[in-house]
Coordinates of N, CA, C and O in Angstrom, one line a residue:
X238 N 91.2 244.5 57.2 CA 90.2 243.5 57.3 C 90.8 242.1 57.0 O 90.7 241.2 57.8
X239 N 91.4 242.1 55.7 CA 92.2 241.0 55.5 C 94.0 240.8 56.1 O 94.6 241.8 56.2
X240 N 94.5 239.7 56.5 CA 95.4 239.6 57.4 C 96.3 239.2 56.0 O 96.2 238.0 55.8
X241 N 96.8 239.5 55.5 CA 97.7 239.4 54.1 C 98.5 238.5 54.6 O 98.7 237.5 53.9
X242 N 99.1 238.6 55.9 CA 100.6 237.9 56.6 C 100.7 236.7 57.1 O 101.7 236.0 57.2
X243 N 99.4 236.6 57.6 CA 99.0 235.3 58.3 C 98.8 234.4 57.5 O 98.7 234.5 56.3
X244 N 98.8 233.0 58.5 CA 99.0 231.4 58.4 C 97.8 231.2 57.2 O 97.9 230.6 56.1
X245 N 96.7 231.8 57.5 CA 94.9 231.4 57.0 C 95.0 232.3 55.1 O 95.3 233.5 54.9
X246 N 94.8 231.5 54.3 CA 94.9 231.8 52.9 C 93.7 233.1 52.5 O 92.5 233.1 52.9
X247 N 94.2 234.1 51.9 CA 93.3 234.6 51.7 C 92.0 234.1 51.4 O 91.0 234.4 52.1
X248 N 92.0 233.4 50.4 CA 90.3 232.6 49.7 C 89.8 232.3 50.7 O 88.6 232.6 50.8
X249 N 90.4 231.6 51.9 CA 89.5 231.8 52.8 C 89.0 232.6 53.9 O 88.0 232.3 54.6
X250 N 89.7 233.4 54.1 CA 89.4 234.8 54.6 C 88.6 235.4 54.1 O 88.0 236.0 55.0
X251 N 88.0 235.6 52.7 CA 86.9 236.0 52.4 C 85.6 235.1 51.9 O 84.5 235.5 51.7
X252 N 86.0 234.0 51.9 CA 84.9 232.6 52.0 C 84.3 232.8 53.2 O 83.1 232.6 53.2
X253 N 85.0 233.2 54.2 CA 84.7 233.1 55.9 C 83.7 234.2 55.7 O 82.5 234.1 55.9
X254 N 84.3 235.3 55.1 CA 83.4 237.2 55.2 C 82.3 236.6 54.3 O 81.3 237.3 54.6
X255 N 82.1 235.9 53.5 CA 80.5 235.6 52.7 C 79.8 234.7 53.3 O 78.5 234.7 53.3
X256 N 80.4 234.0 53.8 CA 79.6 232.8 54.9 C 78.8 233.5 56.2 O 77.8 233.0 56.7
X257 N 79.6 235.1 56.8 CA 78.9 235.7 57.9 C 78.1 236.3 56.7 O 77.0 235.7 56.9
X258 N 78.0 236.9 55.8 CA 76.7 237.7 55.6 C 75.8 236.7 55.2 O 74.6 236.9 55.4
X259 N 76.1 235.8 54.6 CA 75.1 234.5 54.8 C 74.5 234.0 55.8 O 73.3 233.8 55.7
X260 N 75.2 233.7 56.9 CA 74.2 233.6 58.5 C 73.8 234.6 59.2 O 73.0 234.5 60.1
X261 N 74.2 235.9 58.7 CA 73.5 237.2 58.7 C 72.2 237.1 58.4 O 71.2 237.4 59.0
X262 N 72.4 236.7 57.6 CA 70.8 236.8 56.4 C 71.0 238.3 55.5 O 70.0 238.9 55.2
X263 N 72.5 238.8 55.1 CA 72.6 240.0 54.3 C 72.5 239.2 52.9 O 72.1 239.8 51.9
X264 N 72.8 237.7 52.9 CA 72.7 237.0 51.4 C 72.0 235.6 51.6 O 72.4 234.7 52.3
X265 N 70.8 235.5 51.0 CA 69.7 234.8 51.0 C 70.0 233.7 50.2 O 70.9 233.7 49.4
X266 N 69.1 232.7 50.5 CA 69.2 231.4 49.6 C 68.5 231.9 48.5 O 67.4 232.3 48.4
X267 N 69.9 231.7 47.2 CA 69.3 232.1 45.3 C 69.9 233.7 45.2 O 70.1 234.3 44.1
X268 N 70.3 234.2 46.5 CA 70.9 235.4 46.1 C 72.4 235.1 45.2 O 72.8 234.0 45.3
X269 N 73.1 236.3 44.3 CA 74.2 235.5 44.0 C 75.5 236.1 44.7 O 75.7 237.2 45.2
X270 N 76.3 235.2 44.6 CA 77.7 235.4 45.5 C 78.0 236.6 44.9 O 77.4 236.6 43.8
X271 N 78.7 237.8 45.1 CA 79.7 238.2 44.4 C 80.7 237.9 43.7 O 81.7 237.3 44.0
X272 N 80.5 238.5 42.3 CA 81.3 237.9 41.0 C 82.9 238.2 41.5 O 83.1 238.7 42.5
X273 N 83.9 237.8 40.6 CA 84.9 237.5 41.0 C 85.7 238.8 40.6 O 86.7 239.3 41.0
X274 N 84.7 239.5 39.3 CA 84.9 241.0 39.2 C 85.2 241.5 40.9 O 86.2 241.9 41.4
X275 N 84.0 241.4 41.4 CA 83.4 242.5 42.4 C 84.6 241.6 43.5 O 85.8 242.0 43.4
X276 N 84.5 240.6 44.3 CA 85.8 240.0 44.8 C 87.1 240.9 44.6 O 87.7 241.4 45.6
X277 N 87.5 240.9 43.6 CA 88.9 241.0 43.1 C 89.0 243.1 43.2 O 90.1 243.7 43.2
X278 N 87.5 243.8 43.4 CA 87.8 245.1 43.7 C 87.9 245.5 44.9 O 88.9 246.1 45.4
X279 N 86.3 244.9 45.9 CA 86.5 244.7 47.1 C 87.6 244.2 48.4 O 87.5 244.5 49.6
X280 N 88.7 243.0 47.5 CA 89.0 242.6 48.5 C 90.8 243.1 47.8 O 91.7 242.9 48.5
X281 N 90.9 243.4 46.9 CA 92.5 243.4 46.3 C 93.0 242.5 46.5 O 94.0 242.4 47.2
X282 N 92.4 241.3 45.6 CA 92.8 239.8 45.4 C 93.0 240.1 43.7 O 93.1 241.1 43.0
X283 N 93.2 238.5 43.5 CA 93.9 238.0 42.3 C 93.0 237.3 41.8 O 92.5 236.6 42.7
X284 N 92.3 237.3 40.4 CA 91.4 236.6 39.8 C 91.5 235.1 40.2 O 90.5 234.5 40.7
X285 N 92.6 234.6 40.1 CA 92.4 233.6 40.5 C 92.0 232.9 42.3 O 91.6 231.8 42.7
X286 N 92.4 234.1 43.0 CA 92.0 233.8 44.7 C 90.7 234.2 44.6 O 90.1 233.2 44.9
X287 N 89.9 235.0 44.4 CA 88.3 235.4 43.9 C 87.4 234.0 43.1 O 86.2 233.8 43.4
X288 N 88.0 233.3 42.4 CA 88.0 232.2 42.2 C 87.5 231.1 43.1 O 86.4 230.6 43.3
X289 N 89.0 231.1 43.9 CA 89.1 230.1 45.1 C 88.2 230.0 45.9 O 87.8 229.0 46.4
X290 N 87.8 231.4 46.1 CA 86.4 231.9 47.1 C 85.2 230.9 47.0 O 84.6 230.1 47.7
X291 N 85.4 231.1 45.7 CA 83.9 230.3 45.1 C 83.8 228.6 45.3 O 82.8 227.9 45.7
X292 N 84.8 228.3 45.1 CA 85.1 226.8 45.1 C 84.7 226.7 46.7 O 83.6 226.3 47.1
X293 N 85.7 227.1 47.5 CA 85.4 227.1 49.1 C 84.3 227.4 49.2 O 84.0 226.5 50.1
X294 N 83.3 228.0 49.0 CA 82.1 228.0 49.2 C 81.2 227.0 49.1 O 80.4 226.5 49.9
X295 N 81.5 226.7 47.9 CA 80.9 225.3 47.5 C 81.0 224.0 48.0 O 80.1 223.2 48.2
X296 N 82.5 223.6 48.2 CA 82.7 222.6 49.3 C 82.1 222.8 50.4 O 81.4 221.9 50.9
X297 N 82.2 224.0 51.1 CA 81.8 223.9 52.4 C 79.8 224.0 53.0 O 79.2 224.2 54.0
X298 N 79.4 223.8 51.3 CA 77.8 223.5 51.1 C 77.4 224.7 51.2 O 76.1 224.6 51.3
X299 N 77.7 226.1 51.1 CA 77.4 227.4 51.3 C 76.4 228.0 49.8 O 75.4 228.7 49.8
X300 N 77.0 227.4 48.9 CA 76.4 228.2 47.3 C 76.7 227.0 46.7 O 77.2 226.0 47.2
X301 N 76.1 227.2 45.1 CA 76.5 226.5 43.9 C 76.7 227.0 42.8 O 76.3 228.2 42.7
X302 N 77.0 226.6 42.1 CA 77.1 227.5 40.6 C 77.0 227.3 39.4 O 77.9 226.5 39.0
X303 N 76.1 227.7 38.6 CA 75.8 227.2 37.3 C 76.5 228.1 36.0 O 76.4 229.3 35.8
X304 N 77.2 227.1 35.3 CA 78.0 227.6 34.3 C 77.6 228.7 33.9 O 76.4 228.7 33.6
X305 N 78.3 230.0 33.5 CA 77.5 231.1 32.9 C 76.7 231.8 33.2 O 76.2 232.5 32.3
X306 N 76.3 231.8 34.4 CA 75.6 232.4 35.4 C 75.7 232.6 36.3 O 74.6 232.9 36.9
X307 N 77.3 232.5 37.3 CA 76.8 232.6 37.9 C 77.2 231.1 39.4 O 77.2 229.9 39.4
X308 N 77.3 232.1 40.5 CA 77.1 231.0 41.7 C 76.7 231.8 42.8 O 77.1 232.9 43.2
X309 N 75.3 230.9 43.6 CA 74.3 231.5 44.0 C 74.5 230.9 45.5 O 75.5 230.2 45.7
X310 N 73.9 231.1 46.5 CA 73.7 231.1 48.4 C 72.7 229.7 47.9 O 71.7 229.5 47.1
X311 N 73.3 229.1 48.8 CA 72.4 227.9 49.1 C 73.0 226.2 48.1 O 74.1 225.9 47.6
X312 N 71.7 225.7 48.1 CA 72.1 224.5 47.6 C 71.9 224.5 46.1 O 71.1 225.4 45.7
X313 N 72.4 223.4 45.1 CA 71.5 223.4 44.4 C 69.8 223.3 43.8 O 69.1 222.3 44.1
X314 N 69.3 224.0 43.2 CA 67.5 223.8 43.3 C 67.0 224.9 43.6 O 66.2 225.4 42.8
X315 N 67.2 225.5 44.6 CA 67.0 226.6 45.4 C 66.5 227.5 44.5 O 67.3 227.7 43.6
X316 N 65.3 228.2 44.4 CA 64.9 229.3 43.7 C 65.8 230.6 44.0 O 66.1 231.1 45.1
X317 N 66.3 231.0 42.7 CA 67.4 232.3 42.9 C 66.3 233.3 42.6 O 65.2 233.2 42.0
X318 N 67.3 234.5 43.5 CA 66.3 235.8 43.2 C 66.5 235.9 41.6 O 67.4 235.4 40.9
X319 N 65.2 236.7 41.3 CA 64.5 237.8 40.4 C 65.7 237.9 39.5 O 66.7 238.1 40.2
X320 N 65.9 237.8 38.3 CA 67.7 238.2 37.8 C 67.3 239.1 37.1 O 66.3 239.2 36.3
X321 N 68.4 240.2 37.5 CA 68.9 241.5 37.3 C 69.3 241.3 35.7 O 69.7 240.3 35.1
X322 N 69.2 242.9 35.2 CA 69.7 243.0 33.7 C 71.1 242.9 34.0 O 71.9 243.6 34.7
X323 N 71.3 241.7 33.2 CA 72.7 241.5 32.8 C 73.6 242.7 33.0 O 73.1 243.8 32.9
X324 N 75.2 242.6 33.2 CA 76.2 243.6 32.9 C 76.4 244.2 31.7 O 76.4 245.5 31.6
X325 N 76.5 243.5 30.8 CA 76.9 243.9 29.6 C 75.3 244.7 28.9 O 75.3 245.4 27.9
X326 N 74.4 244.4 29.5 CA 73.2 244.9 28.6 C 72.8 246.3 29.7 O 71.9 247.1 29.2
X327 N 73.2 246.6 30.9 CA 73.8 247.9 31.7 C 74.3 248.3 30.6 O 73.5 248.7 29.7
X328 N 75.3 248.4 30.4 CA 76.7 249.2 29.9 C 76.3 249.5 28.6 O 76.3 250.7 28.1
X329 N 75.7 248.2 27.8 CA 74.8 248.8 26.5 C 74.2 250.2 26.4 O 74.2 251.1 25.6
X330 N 73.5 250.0 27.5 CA 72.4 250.8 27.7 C 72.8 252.2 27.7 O 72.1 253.1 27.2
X331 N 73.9 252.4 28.4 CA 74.4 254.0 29.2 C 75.0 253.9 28.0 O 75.1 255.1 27.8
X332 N 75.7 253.3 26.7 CA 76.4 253.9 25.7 C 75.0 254.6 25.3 O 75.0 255.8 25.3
X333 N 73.6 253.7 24.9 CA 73.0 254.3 24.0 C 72.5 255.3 24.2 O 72.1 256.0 23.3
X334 N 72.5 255.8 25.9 CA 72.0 256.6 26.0 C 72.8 257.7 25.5 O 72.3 258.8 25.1
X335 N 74.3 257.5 25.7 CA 75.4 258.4 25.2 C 75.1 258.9 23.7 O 74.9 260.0 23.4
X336 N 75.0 257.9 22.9 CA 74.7 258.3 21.4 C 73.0 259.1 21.0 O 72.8 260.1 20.2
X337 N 72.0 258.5 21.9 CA 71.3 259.7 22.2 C 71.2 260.8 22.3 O 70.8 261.8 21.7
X338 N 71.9 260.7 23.8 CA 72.3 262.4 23.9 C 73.1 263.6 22.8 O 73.3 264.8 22.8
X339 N 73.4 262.5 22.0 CA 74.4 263.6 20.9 C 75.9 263.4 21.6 O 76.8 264.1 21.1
X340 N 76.5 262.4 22.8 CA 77.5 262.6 23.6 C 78.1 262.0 22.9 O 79.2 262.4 23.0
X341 N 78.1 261.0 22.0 CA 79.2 259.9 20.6 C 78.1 259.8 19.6 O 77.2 259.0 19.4
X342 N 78.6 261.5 18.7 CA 77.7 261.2 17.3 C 78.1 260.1 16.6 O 79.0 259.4 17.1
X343 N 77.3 259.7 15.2 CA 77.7 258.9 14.5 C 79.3 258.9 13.8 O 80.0 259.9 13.6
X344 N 79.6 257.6 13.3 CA 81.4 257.7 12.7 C 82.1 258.5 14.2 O 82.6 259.6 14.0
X345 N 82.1 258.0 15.2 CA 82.7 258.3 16.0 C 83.0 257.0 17.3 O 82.0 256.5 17.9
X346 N 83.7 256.8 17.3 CA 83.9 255.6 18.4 C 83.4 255.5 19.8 O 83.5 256.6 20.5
X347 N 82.8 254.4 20.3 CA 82.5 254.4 21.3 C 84.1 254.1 22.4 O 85.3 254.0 22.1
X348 N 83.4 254.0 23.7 CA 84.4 253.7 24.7 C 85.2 252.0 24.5 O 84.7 250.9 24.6
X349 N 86.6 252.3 24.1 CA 87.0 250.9 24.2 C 86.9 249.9 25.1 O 86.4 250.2 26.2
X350 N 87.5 248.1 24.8 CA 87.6 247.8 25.9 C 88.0 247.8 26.9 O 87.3 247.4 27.8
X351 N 89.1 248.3 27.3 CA 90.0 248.3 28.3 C 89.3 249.8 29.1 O 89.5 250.1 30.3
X352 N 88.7 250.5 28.3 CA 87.7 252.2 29.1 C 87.0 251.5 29.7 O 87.1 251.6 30.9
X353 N 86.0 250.4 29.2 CA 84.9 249.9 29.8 C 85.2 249.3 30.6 O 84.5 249.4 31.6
X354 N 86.5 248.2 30.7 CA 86.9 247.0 31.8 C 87.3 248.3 33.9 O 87.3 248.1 35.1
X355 N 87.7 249.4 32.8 CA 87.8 249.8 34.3 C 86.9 250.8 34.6 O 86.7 251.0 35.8
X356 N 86.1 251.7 33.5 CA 85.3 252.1 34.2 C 84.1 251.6 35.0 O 83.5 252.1 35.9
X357 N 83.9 250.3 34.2 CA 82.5 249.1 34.9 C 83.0 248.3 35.6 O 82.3 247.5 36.2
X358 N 84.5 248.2 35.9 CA 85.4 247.2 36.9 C 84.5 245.6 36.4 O 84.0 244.8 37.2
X359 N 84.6 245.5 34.7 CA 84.5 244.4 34.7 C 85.2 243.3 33.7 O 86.3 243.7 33.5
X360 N 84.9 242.4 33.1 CA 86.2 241.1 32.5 C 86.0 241.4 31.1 O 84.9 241.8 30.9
X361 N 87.1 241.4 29.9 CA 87.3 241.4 28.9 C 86.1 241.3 28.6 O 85.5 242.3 28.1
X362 N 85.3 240.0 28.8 CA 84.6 239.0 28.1 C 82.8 239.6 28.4 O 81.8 238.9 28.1
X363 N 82.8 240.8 29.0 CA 81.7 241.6 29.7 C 81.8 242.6 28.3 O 81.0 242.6 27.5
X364 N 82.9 243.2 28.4 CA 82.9 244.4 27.7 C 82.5 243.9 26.0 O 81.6 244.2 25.4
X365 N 83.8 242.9 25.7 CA 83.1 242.7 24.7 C 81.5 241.9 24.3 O 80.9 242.0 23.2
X366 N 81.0 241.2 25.6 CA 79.6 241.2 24.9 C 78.8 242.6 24.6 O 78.2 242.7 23.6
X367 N 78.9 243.6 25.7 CA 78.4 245.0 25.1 C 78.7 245.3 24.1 O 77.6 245.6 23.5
X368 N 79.6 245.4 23.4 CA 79.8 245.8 22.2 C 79.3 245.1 21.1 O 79.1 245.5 20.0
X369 N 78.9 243.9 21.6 CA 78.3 243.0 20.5 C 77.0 243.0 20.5 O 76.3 242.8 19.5
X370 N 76.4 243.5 22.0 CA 74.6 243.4 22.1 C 74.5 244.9 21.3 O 73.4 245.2 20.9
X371 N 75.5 245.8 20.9 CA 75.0 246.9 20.4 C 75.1 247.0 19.3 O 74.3 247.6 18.6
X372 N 76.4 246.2 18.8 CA 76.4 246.0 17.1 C 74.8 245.1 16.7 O 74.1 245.5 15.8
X373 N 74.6 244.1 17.4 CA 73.4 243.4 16.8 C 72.4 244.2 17.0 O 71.4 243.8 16.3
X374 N 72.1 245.0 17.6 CA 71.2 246.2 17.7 C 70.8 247.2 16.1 O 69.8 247.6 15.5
X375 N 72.4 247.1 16.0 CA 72.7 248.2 14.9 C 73.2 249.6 15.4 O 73.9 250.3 14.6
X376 N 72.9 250.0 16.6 CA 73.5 250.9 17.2 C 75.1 251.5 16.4 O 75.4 252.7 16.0
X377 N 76.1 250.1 16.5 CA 77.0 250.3 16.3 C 78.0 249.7 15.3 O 77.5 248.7 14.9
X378 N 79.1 249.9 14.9 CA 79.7 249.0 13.6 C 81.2 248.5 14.0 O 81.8 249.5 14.6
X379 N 81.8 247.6 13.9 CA 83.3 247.8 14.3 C 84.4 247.4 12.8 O 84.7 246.5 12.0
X380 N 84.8 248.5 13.1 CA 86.2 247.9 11.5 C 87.5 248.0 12.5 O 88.1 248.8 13.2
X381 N 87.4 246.7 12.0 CA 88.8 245.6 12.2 C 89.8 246.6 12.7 O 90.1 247.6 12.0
X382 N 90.4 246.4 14.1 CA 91.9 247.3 14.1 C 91.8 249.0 14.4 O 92.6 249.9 14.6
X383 N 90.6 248.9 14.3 CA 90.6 250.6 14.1 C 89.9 250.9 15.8 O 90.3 251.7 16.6
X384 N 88.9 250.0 15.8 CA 87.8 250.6 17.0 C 86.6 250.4 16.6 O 86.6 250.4 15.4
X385 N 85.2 250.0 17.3 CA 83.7 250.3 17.2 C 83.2 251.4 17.1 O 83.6 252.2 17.9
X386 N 82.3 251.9 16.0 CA 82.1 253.7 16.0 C 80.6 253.5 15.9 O 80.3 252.3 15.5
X387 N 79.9 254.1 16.0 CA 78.3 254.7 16.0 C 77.9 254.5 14.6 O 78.7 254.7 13.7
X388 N 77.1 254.2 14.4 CA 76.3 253.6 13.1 C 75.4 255.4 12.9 O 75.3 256.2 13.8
X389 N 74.9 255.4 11.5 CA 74.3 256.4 11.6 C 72.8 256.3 11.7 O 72.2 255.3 11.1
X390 N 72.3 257.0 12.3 CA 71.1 257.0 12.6 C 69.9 256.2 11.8 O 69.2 255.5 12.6
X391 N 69.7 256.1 10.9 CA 68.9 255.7 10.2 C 68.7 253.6 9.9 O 68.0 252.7 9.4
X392 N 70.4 253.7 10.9 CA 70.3 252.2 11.2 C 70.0 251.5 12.6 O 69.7 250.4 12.8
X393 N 70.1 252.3 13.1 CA 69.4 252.4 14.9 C 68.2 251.7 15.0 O 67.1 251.9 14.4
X394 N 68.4 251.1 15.7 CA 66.8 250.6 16.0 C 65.7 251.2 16.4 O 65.7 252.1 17.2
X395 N 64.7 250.9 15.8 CA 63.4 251.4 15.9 C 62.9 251.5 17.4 O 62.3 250.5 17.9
X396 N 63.2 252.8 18.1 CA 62.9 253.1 19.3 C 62.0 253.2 20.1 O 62.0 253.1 21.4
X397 N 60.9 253.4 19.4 CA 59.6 253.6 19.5 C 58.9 251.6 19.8 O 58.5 251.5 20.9
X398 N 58.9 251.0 19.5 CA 58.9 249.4 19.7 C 59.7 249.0 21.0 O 59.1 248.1 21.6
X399 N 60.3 249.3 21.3 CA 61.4 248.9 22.2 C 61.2 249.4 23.7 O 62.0 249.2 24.6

């Protein structure tokens, strides 16, 4: 799909492939671009050319992007779709269900970062907010050097409320 060899830079080779599903109408004005995660699996680029994507898009009036959230189809203003539960509060979620199921009793570690960066195909900075939305939960505890391990039950959050 992509011409690796050729004159035309990647970033824009796939700036071009989001721009057709944009005049498609496969990506709506407020939909969001593909993160640089998802870029960089899809297309077997370099964080930094997944990047470039974005930028090109934006020059060429296609999307915008708001710090920390995110760059969206269309202009700025533009009502974005409906926003989806975050990544990291996914990933939360399938741990807890893990320590539910009895699948990581308590005093037992959950999945590290680098388990999570490729089983969720996503950035350092993903994985560790998971780990952090679950410590603040109480779910989970982390000592220094060792790994994050399961909290014992009785510090878990009140499930029934939730």
């Amino acid at each position: 799909m992509l011409d690796r060899e050729g004159p035309v830079p990647l970033y824009k080779q796939v700036a071009d492939l989001i721009r057709e599903q944009i005049e498609r109408g496969e990506l709506k004005a407020g939909d969001p671009v593909p993160s640089e995660a998802k870029l960089e699996r899809d297309y077997d680029i370099a964080r930094t050319t997944a990047r470039r994507v974005a930028r090109e898009l934006r020059e060429q009036g296609m999307a915008y992007t708001i710090q920390g959230e995110g760059t969206f189809v269309g202009e700025p203003g533009n009502p974005r779709a409906p926003r989806k539960i975050p990544v990291y509060q996914r990933i939360a979620e399938e741990i807890v269900e893990r320590i539910r199921r009895g699948e990581i009793p308590p005093n037992r570690a959950i999945p590290g970062e680098k388990v999570m960066m490729r089983q969720y195909g996503v950035a350092k900075v993903t994985a560790r907010q998971a780990v952090a939305h679950l410590r603040d939960q109480g779910w989970v505890f982390t000592v220094p050097y060792r790994g994050t391990y399961v909290s014992s039950p009785e510090k878990w959050p009140d499930t029934e409320s939730s």
